[in-house]
PDB file of C-alpha atoms in Angstrom:
ATOM      1  CA  LYS A 137     193.584  20.364  48.224  1.00 48.00           C
ATOM      2  CA  VAL A 138     196.315  21.266  45.753  1.00 44.00           C
ATOM      3  CA  THR A 139     199.701  19.547  45.879  1.00 43.00           C
ATOM      4  CA  VAL A 140     202.622  21.459  44.421  1.00 45.00           C
ATOM      5  CA  SER A 141     205.740  19.541  43.423  1.00 47.00           C
ATOM      6  CA  VAL A 142     208.981  21.467  43.086  1.00 54.00           C
ATOM      7  CA  LEU A 143     211.476  20.125  40.561  1.00 54.00           C
ATOM      8  CA  TYR A 144     215.099  21.178  40.165  1.00 58.00           C
ATOM      9  CA  TRP A 145     217.339  21.230  37.142  1.00 54.00           C
ATOM     10  CA  SER A 146     220.674  19.507  37.482  1.00 52.00           C
ATOM     11  CA  VAL A 147     223.645  18.841  35.224  1.00 52.00           C
ATOM     12  CA  GLN A 148     224.963  15.293  35.075  1.00 47.00           C
ATOM     13  CA  ARG A 149     227.669  13.620  32.966  1.00 50.00           C
ATOM     14  CA  ASP A 150     226.759  10.782  30.618  1.00 48.00           C
ATOM     15  CA  PRO A 151     229.053   7.856  31.608  1.00 45.00           C
ATOM     16  CA  GLN A 152     229.411   6.706  27.970  1.00 52.00           C
ATOM     17  CA  THR A 153     229.780   9.954  26.022  1.00 51.00           C
ATOM     18  CA  HIS A 154     231.108  12.066  28.949  1.00 52.00           C
ATOM     19  CA  HIS A 155     228.893  14.909  27.725  1.00 52.00           C
ATOM     20  CA  SER A 156     226.999  17.105  30.188  1.00 48.00           C
ATOM     21  CA  VAL A 157     223.267  16.354  30.226  1.00 44.00           C
ATOM     22  CA  MET A 158     220.551  18.541  31.736  1.00 46.00           C
ATOM     23  CA  SER A 159     218.029  16.652  33.845  1.00 49.00           C
ATOM     24  CA  VAL A 160     215.137  17.586  36.098  1.00 62.00           C
ATOM     25  CA  GLY A 161     213.939  15.934  39.269  1.00 82.00           C
ATOM     26  CA  PRO A 162     212.780  16.356  42.858  1.00 95.00           C
ATOM     27  CA  PRO A 163     215.122  17.720  45.562  1.00 97.00           C
ATOM     28  CA  THR A 164     217.740  15.422  47.037  1.00 98.00           C
ATOM     29  CA  SER A 165     216.763  14.165  50.499  1.00 98.00           C
ATOM     30  CA  ILE A 166     219.245  14.019  53.364  1.00 98.00           C
ATOM     31  CA  LYS A 167     219.075  10.216  53.209  1.00 98.00           C
ATOM     32  CA  GLU A 168     219.957  10.244  49.518  1.00 98.00           C
ATOM     33  CA  ALA A 169     222.730  12.769  50.095  1.00 99.00           C
ATOM     34  CA  ILE A 170     224.229  10.624  52.861  1.00 99.00           C
ATOM     35  CA  ALA A 171     224.182   7.541  50.617  1.00 98.00           C
ATOM     36  CA  ARG A 172     225.909   9.521  47.861  1.00 98.00           C
ATOM     37  CA  PHE A 173     228.518  10.803  50.318  1.00 99.00           C
ATOM     38  CA  GLU A 174     229.261   7.261  51.522  1.00 99.00           C
ATOM     39  CA  LYS A 175     229.700   5.995  47.953  1.00 99.00           C
ATOM     40  CA  GLU A 176     231.837   8.897  46.735  1.00 98.00           C
ATOM     41  CA  GLU A 177     234.001   8.993  49.867  1.00 98.00           C
ATOM     42  CA  PHE A 178     234.659   5.239  49.610  1.00 99.00           C
ATOM     43  CA  GLU A 179     235.637   5.638  45.957  1.00 98.00           C
ATOM     44  CA  ARG A 180     237.965   8.508  46.843  1.00 98.00           C
ATOM     45  CA  ARG A 181     239.692   6.510  49.582  1.00 98.00           C
ATOM     46  CA  ALA A 182     240.011   3.459  47.323  1.00 98.00           C
ATOM     47  CA  LYS A 183     241.620   5.634  44.646  1.00 98.00           C
ATOM     48  CA  ASP A 184     244.006   7.138  47.205  1.00 98.00           C
ATOM     49  CA  GLU A 185     245.041   3.637  48.284  1.00 98.00           C
ATOM     50  CA  GLN A 186     245.559   2.556  44.687  1.00 98.00           C
ATOM     51  CA  GLU A 187     247.773   5.589  44.062  1.00 98.00           C
ATOM     52  CA  ARG A 188     249.723   4.875  47.262  1.00 97.00           C
ATOM     53  CA  VAL A 189     250.465   1.322  46.117  1.00 97.00           C
ATOM     54  CA  GLN A 190     251.523   2.520  42.663  1.00 97.00           C
ATOM     55  CA  GLN A 191     253.881   5.077  44.186  1.00 97.00           C
ATOM     56  CA  ALA A 192     255.288   2.445  46.572  1.00 96.00           C
ATOM     57  CA  GLU A 193     255.948   0.130  43.614  1.00 96.00           C
ATOM     58  CA  ARG A 194     257.806   2.907  41.785  1.00 96.00           C
ATOM     59  CA  ASP A 195     259.858   3.669  44.895  1.00 95.00           C
ATOM     60  CA  LYS A 196     260.638  -0.030  45.317  1.00 93.00           C
ATOM     61  CA  ALA A 197     261.732  -0.344  41.695  1.00 94.00           C
ATOM     62  CA  GLU A 198     264.149   2.567  42.094  1.00 95.00           C
ATOM     63  CA  ASP A 199     265.487   1.406  45.455  1.00 95.00           C
ATOM     64  CA  PRO A 200     264.666  -2.196  46.491  1.00 92.00           C
ATOM     65  CA  SER A 201     265.929  -1.490  50.013  1.00 93.00           C
ATOM     66  CA  CYS A 202     263.650   1.520  50.636  1.00 92.00           C
ATOM     67  CA  GLY A 203     261.100  -0.481  52.627  1.00 91.00           C
ATOM     68  CA  ALA A 204     258.056   0.854  50.757  1.00 92.00           C
ATOM     69  CA  ASP A 205     254.874  -1.106  51.510  1.00 95.00           C
ATOM     70  CA  VAL A 206     253.513  -2.377  48.177  1.00 94.00           C
ATOM     71  CA  ASN A 207     250.770  -4.502  49.710  1.00 96.00           C
ATOM     72  CA  PRO A 208     247.259  -3.112  49.123  1.00 96.00           C
ATOM     73  CA  ARG A 209     245.404  -2.263  52.325  1.00 97.00           C
ATOM     74  CA  GLU A 210     241.731  -3.007  52.673  1.00 97.00           C
ATOM     75  CA  VAL A 211     239.518   0.065  52.347  1.00 98.00           C
ATOM     76  CA  PRO A 212     236.487  -0.426  54.625  1.00 98.00           C
ATOM     77  CA  PRO A 213     233.032   0.810  53.627  1.00 98.00           C
ATOM     78  CA  VAL A 214     232.275   4.395  54.616  1.00 99.00           C
ATOM     79  CA  VAL A 215     229.508   4.645  57.219  1.00 99.00           C
ATOM     80  CA  ALA A 216     228.343   8.238  57.609  1.00 99.00           C
ATOM     81  CA  SER A 217     227.207   7.738  61.206  1.00 98.00           C
ATOM     82  CA  GLN A 218     230.840   6.987  62.118  1.00 99.00           C
ATOM     83  CA  GLU A 219     232.424   9.848  60.163  1.00 99.00           C
ATOM     84  CA  LYS A 220     233.719  13.036  61.783  1.00 99.00           C
ATOM     85  CA  TYR A 221     233.456  15.119  58.590  1.00 99.00           C
ATOM     86  CA  VAL A 222     230.321  14.601  56.520  1.00 99.00           C
ATOM     87  CA  LYS A 223     230.174  16.525  53.232  1.00 98.00           C
ATOM     88  CA  LEU A 224     226.701  16.938  51.729  1.00 99.00           C
ATOM     89  CA  LEU A 225     227.827  19.853  49.583  1.00 98.00           C
ATOM     90  CA  GLY A 226     226.396  21.099  46.305  1.00 97.00           C
ATOM     91  CA  MET A 227     223.975  18.253  45.725  1.00 97.00           C
ATOM     92  CA  LEU A 228     222.280  18.047  42.318  1.00 96.00           C
ATOM     93  CA  PRO A 229     219.344  18.330  42.543  1.00 97.00           C
ATOM     94  CA  PRO A 230     219.923  20.375  45.721  1.00 98.00           C
ATOM     95  CA  ILE A 231     218.862  19.563  49.263  1.00 98.00           C
ATOM     96  CA  THR A 232     215.953  21.806  50.291  1.00 98.00           C
ATOM     97  CA  LYS A 233     215.096  20.387  53.716  1.00 97.00           C
ATOM     98  CA  MET A 234     217.144  19.350  56.744  1.00 97.00           C
ATOM     99  CA  ASP A 235     214.999  16.340  57.625  1.00 94.00           C
ATOM    100  CA  LYS A 236     215.267  13.882  60.526  1.00 95.00           C
ATOM    101  CA  GLU A 237     217.967  11.791  58.807  1.00 97.00           C
ATOM    102  CA  ILE A 238     220.432  14.436  60.026  1.00 98.00           C
ATOM    103  CA  THR A 239     220.139  12.854  63.485  1.00 98.00           C
ATOM    104  CA  THR A 240     221.903   9.690  62.264  1.00 98.00           C
ATOM    105  CA  LEU A 241     225.229  11.554  61.998  1.00 99.00           C
ATOM    106  CA  THR A 242     226.079  10.968  65.644  1.00 98.00           C
ATOM    107  CA  ALA A 243     229.891  11.085  65.300  1.00 99.00           C
ATOM    108  CA  CYS A 244     229.916  14.156  63.078  1.00 99.00           C
ATOM    109  CA  GLU A 245     232.143  17.060  64.164  1.00 99.00           C
ATOM    110  CA  HIS A 246     232.035  18.992  60.879  1.00 99.00           C
ATOM    111  CA  LEU A 247     228.822  18.961  58.828  1.00 99.00           C
ATOM    112  CA  GLY A 248     228.950  20.507  55.360  1.00 99.00           C
ATOM    113  CA  LEU A 249     225.613  21.484  53.792  1.00 99.00           C
ATOM    114  CA  SER A 250     226.761  24.446  51.712  1.00 99.00           C
ATOM    115  CA  THR A 251     225.631  25.193  48.157  1.00 98.00           C
ATOM    116  CA  ASN A 252     222.179  23.662  48.309  1.00 98.00           C
ATOM    117  CA  ALA A 253     218.702  25.258  48.476  1.00 98.00           C
ATOM    118  CA  ILE A 254     217.914  24.849  52.188  1.00 98.00           C
ATOM    119  CA  GLU A 255     215.321  27.363  53.400  1.00 97.00           C
ATOM    120  CA  LYS A 256     215.106  26.466  57.105  1.00 97.00           C
ATOM    121  CA  ILE A 257     217.512  25.079  59.678  1.00 98.00           C
ATOM    122  CA  GLY A 258     216.054  21.790  60.882  1.00 94.00           C
ATOM    123  CA  PRO A 259     215.541  20.698  64.500  1.00 93.00           C
ATOM    124  CA  GLY A 260     217.725  17.586  64.281  1.00 96.00           C
ATOM    125  CA  LEU A 261     221.000  19.395  64.946  1.00 97.00           C
ATOM    126  CA  LYS A 262     220.476  19.232  68.705  1.00 96.00           C
ATOM    127  CA  GLU A 263     221.013  15.463  68.498  1.00 97.00           C
ATOM    128  CA  LEU A 264     224.532  15.907  67.105  1.00 98.00           C
ATOM    129  CA  LYS A 265     226.395  16.075  70.402  1.00 98.00           C
ATOM    130  CA  ASN A 266     229.848  16.139  68.767  1.00 99.00           C
ATOM    131  CA  LEU A 267     229.156  18.853  66.195  1.00 99.00           C
ATOM    132  CA  LYS A 268     231.729  21.669  66.273  1.00 99.00           C
ATOM    133  CA  ILE A 269     231.613  23.129  62.740  1.00 99.00           C
ATOM    134  CA  LEU A 270     228.403  23.700  60.767  1.00 99.00           C
ATOM    135  CA  SER A 271     228.623  24.894  57.164  1.00 99.00           C
ATOM    136  CA  LEU A 272     225.405  26.277  55.633  1.00 99.00           C
ATOM    137  CA  GLY A 273     226.759  28.858  53.190  1.00 99.00           C
ATOM    138  CA  ARG A 274     225.073  29.517  49.842  1.00 99.00           C
ATOM    139  CA  ASN A 275     221.568  28.361  50.694  1.00 98.00           C
ATOM    140  CA  ALA A 276     218.245  30.246  51.013  1.00 98.00           C
ATOM    141  CA  ILE A 277     218.047  30.554  54.820  1.00 99.00           C
ATOM    142  CA  ARG A 278     216.176  33.594  56.156  1.00 98.00           C
ATOM    143  CA  LYS A 279     216.206  32.933  59.891  1.00 98.00           C
ATOM    144  CA  LEU A 280     218.645  31.634  62.503  1.00 98.00           C
ATOM    145  CA  GLU A 281     216.688  28.996  64.401  1.00 97.00           C
ATOM    146  CA  GLN A 282     216.928  25.469  65.811  1.00 96.00           C
ATOM    147  CA  LEU A 283     220.569  26.096  66.740  1.00 98.00           C
ATOM    148  CA  GLU A 284     220.476  24.230  70.046  1.00 96.00           C
ATOM    149  CA  VAL A 285     224.080  23.094  69.719  1.00 97.00           C
ATOM    150  CA  PRO A 286     225.923  24.489  72.763  1.00 97.00           C
ATOM    151  CA  GLN A 287     229.239  22.841  71.831  1.00 98.00           C
ATOM    152  CA  LEU A 288     229.306  24.427  68.347  1.00 99.00           C
ATOM    153  CA  GLU A 289     232.504  26.439  67.760  1.00 99.00           C
ATOM    154  CA  GLN A 290     232.130  27.559  64.142  1.00 99.00           C
ATOM    155  CA  LEU A 291     229.091  28.562  62.066  1.00 99.00           C
ATOM    156  CA  TRP A 292     229.635  29.259  58.365  1.00 99.00           C
ATOM    157  CA  ILE A 293     226.433  30.741  56.940  1.00 99.00           C
ATOM    158  CA  SER A 294     227.465  33.327  54.335  1.00 99.00           C
ATOM    159  CA  TYR A 295     225.426  33.992  51.179  1.00 99.00           C
ATOM    160  CA  ASN A 296     221.954  33.519  52.638  1.00 99.00           C
ATOM    161  CA  LYS A 297     219.046  35.921  53.294  1.00 98.00           C
ATOM    162  CA  ILE A 298     219.426  36.567  57.033  1.00 99.00           C
ATOM    163  CA  ASP A 299     218.570  40.032  58.377  1.00 98.00           C
ATOM    164  CA  LYS A 300     218.507  39.361  62.133  1.00 98.00           C
ATOM    165  CA  LEU A 301     220.992  37.750  64.508  1.00 98.00           C
ATOM    166  CA  SER A 302     218.494  36.387  67.013  1.00 96.00           C
ATOM    167  CA  GLY A 303     218.543  32.634  67.580  1.00 96.00           C
ATOM    168  CA  LEU A 304     222.192  32.285  68.566  1.00 98.00           C
ATOM    169  CA  ASP A 305     221.651  32.396  72.325  1.00 96.00           C
ATOM    170  CA  LYS A 306     222.504  28.698  72.812  1.00 96.00           C
ATOM    171  CA  LEU A 307     225.889  29.094  71.106  1.00 98.00           C
ATOM    172  CA  LYS A 308     227.909  30.327  74.078  1.00 96.00           C
ATOM    173  CA  ASN A 309     231.054  28.567  72.822  1.00 97.00           C
ATOM    174  CA  LEU A 310     230.892  29.961  69.292  1.00 99.00           C
ATOM    175  CA  LYS A 311     234.275  31.355  68.259  1.00 99.00           C
ATOM    176  CA  VAL A 312     233.917  31.746  64.486  1.00 99.00           C
ATOM    177  CA  LEU A 313     230.932  33.224  62.625  1.00 99.00           C
ATOM    178  CA  TYR A 314     231.049  33.646  58.853  1.00 99.00           C
ATOM    179  CA  MET A 315     228.008  35.756  57.939  1.00 99.00           C
ATOM    180  CA  SER A 316     229.125  37.588  54.790  1.00 99.00           C
ATOM    181  CA  ASN A 317     226.683  38.574  52.046  1.00 98.00           C
ATOM    182  CA  ASN A 318     223.516  38.421  54.115  1.00 99.00           C
ATOM    183  CA  GLN A 319     221.151  41.297  54.942  1.00 98.00           C
ATOM    184  CA  ILE A 320     222.325  42.548  58.359  1.00 98.00           C
ATOM    185  CA  ALA A 321     221.607  46.298  58.312  1.00 98.00           C
ATOM    186  CA  ALA A 322     221.250  47.418  61.957  1.00 97.00           C
ATOM    187  CA  TRP A 323     224.067  47.793  64.489  1.00 97.00           C
ATOM    188  CA  SER A 324     221.612  46.667  67.152  1.00 98.00           C
ATOM    189  CA  GLU A 325     221.970  43.193  65.621  1.00 98.00           C
ATOM    190  CA  ILE A 326     225.711  43.254  66.357  1.00 98.00           C
ATOM    191  CA  ASP A 327     224.879  44.323  69.927  1.00 97.00           C
ATOM    192  CA  ARG A 328     222.569  41.329  70.120  1.00 98.00           C
ATOM    193  CA  LEU A 329     225.315  39.095  68.749  1.00 98.00           C
ATOM    194  CA  ALA A 330     227.770  40.319  71.393  1.00 97.00           C
ATOM    195  CA  ASN A 331     225.339  39.382  74.159  1.00 97.00           C
ATOM    196  CA  GLN A 332     224.612  35.942  72.719  1.00 97.00           C
ATOM    197  CA  CYS A 333     228.121  34.875  71.667  1.00 97.00           C
ATOM    198  CA  PRO A 334     230.713  36.459  73.981  1.00 94.00           C
ATOM    199  CA  GLU A 335     233.597  34.199  72.873  1.00 97.00           C
ATOM    200  CA  LEU A 336     233.757  35.235  69.201  1.00 98.00           C
ATOM    201  CA  VAL A 337     237.299  35.756  67.887  1.00 99.00           C
ATOM    202  CA  ASP A 338     236.777  35.603  64.098  1.00 99.00           C
ATOM    203  CA  VAL A 339     233.795  37.036  62.188  1.00 99.00           C
ATOM    204  CA  LEU A 340     233.014  37.783  58.557  1.00 99.00           C
ATOM    205  CA  PHE A 341     230.380  40.402  57.664  1.00 98.00           C
ATOM    206  CA  ILE A 342     231.555  41.675  54.262  1.00 97.00           C
ATOM    207  CA  GLY A 343     228.647  42.200  51.873  1.00 97.00           C
ATOM    208  CA  ASN A 344     226.053  43.076  54.526  1.00 98.00           C
ATOM    209  CA  PRO A 345     224.442  46.556  54.583  1.00 98.00           C
ATOM    210  CA  ILE A 346     226.288  47.444  57.810  1.00 97.00           C
ATOM    211  CA  TYR A 347     229.534  46.895  55.892  1.00 97.00           C
ATOM    212  CA  THR A 348     228.601  48.579  52.628  1.00 94.00           C
ATOM    213  CA  SER A 349     226.997  51.638  54.271  1.00 94.00           C
ATOM    214  CA  THR A 350     229.921  52.487  56.607  1.00 92.00           C
ATOM    215  CA  ASN A 351     233.472  53.553  55.768  1.00 95.00           C
ATOM    216  CA  GLU A 352     235.943  50.786  56.477  1.00 93.00           C
ATOM    217  CA  LYS A 353     237.780  52.329  59.432  1.00 93.00           C
ATOM    218  CA  ASP A 354     234.598  53.256  61.316  1.00 95.00           C
ATOM    219  CA  TYR A 355     233.092  49.875  60.502  1.00 97.00           C
ATOM    220  CA  ARG A 356     236.055  47.994  61.971  1.00 97.00           C
ATOM    221  CA  LEU A 357     236.139  50.161  65.094  1.00 96.00           C
ATOM    222  CA  MET A 358     232.386  49.812  65.626  1.00 96.00           C
ATOM    223  CA  MET A 359     232.679  46.038  65.333  1.00 97.00           C
ATOM    224  CA  LEU A 360     235.611  45.927  67.762  1.00 97.00           C
ATOM    225  CA  GLN A 361     233.748  48.117  70.251  1.00 96.00           C
ATOM    226  CA  ARG A 362     231.020  45.502  70.387  1.00 96.00           C
ATOM    227  CA  LEU A 363     233.131  42.358  69.993  1.00 97.00           C
ATOM    228  CA  PRO A 364     236.337  43.084  71.962  1.00 96.00           C
ATOM    229  CA  LYS A 365     237.735  39.539  71.780  1.00 97.00           C
ATOM    230  CA  LEU A 366     238.031  39.574  67.987  1.00 98.00           C
ATOM    231  CA  THR A 367     241.468  38.706  66.639  1.00 98.00           C
ATOM    232  CA  LYS A 368     240.339  38.637  63.001  1.00 98.00           C
ATOM    233  CA  LEU A 369     237.646  40.687  61.248  1.00 98.00           C
ATOM    234  CA  ASP A 370     236.643  39.989  57.649  1.00 98.00           C
ATOM    235  CA  GLY A 371     239.804  37.980  57.107  1.00 98.00           C
ATOM    236  CA  VAL A 372     242.128  40.748  58.341  1.00 98.00           C
ATOM    237  CA  PRO A 373     243.948  40.399  61.693  1.00 98.00           C
ATOM    238  CA  VAL A 374     243.072  43.026  64.302  1.00 98.00           C
ATOM    239  CA  ASP A 375     246.114  45.205  64.995  1.00 96.00           C
ATOM    240  CA  VAL A 376     247.110  46.752  68.309  1.00 96.00           C
ATOM    241  CA  GLU A 377     246.350  50.322  67.251  1.00 96.00           C
ATOM    242  CA  GLU A 378     242.750  49.723  66.206  1.00 96.00           C
ATOM    243  CA  ARG A 379     242.129  47.546  69.248  1.00 96.00           C
ATOM    244  CA  GLU A 380     243.287  50.366  71.527  1.00 96.00           C
ATOM    245  CA  GLU A 381     241.177  52.933  69.662  1.00 96.00           C
ATOM    246  CA  ALA A 382     238.102  50.708  69.877  1.00 95.00           C
ATOM    247  CA  GLU A 383     238.691  50.227  73.600  1.00 94.00           C
ATOM    248  CA  ALA A 384     238.962  53.996  74.092  1.00 94.00           C
ATOM    249  CA  ARG A 385     235.667  54.505  72.271  1.00 91.00           C
ATOM    250  CA  ARG A 386     234.047  51.797  74.372  1.00 89.00           C
ATOM    251  CA  ASN A 387     235.204  53.458  77.593  1.00 91.00           C
ATOM    252  CA  MET A 388     233.818  56.812  76.440  1.00 89.00           C
ATOM    253  CA  ALA A 389     230.407  55.405  75.549  1.00 74.00           C
TER     254      ALA A 389
END
């Protein structure tokens, strides 16, 4: 039996010299990423409170009657399981696996996992009953799977390696799908998407073969034929004229 260990380069800042230092190590686990998020988010909130007090003191010095609150407020520890927005973005070394620790984020409504090296979507998402926005852009995902999150409203998964749109059938409430710079080449995949996610109003497919191989006007009309509820396509609002033309084409088909 041969065991292969994968190490990742990362860039860190020396706390004494403030110089950037290259280091190598194993991937960051979800547990480690959560602990880092809790620490960094607490530090950010503590800094915000410190700046608020300093500003209040300046305001008070200029106008003693202004009523500014100069008393420091306690900043409680950050507990990821109680947070609505959990940011596990751009970890160094990167996250490669969505392990079971994901299931601890029970209050999470917006989970950010972008800019890592995740290859597969993990099964733990189905335990996140409050999840509405899932960000997985800039990873190494090849397949849409384990998306048993019926309440999900937005999926951001641009800059991956996805060539098929199967696996979205549980996302009946999905309204926003950002899928730019993947490998979607067949219009049959957009047909499949329309059947799986009938409530889509905003999609992004720039950088896929179906976008680069079709002239822009035909591309937009072909998308609107299949996804008639769209109000925005690739960041551009859908206008009345193209909506009517797409509807006419759909009626003729």
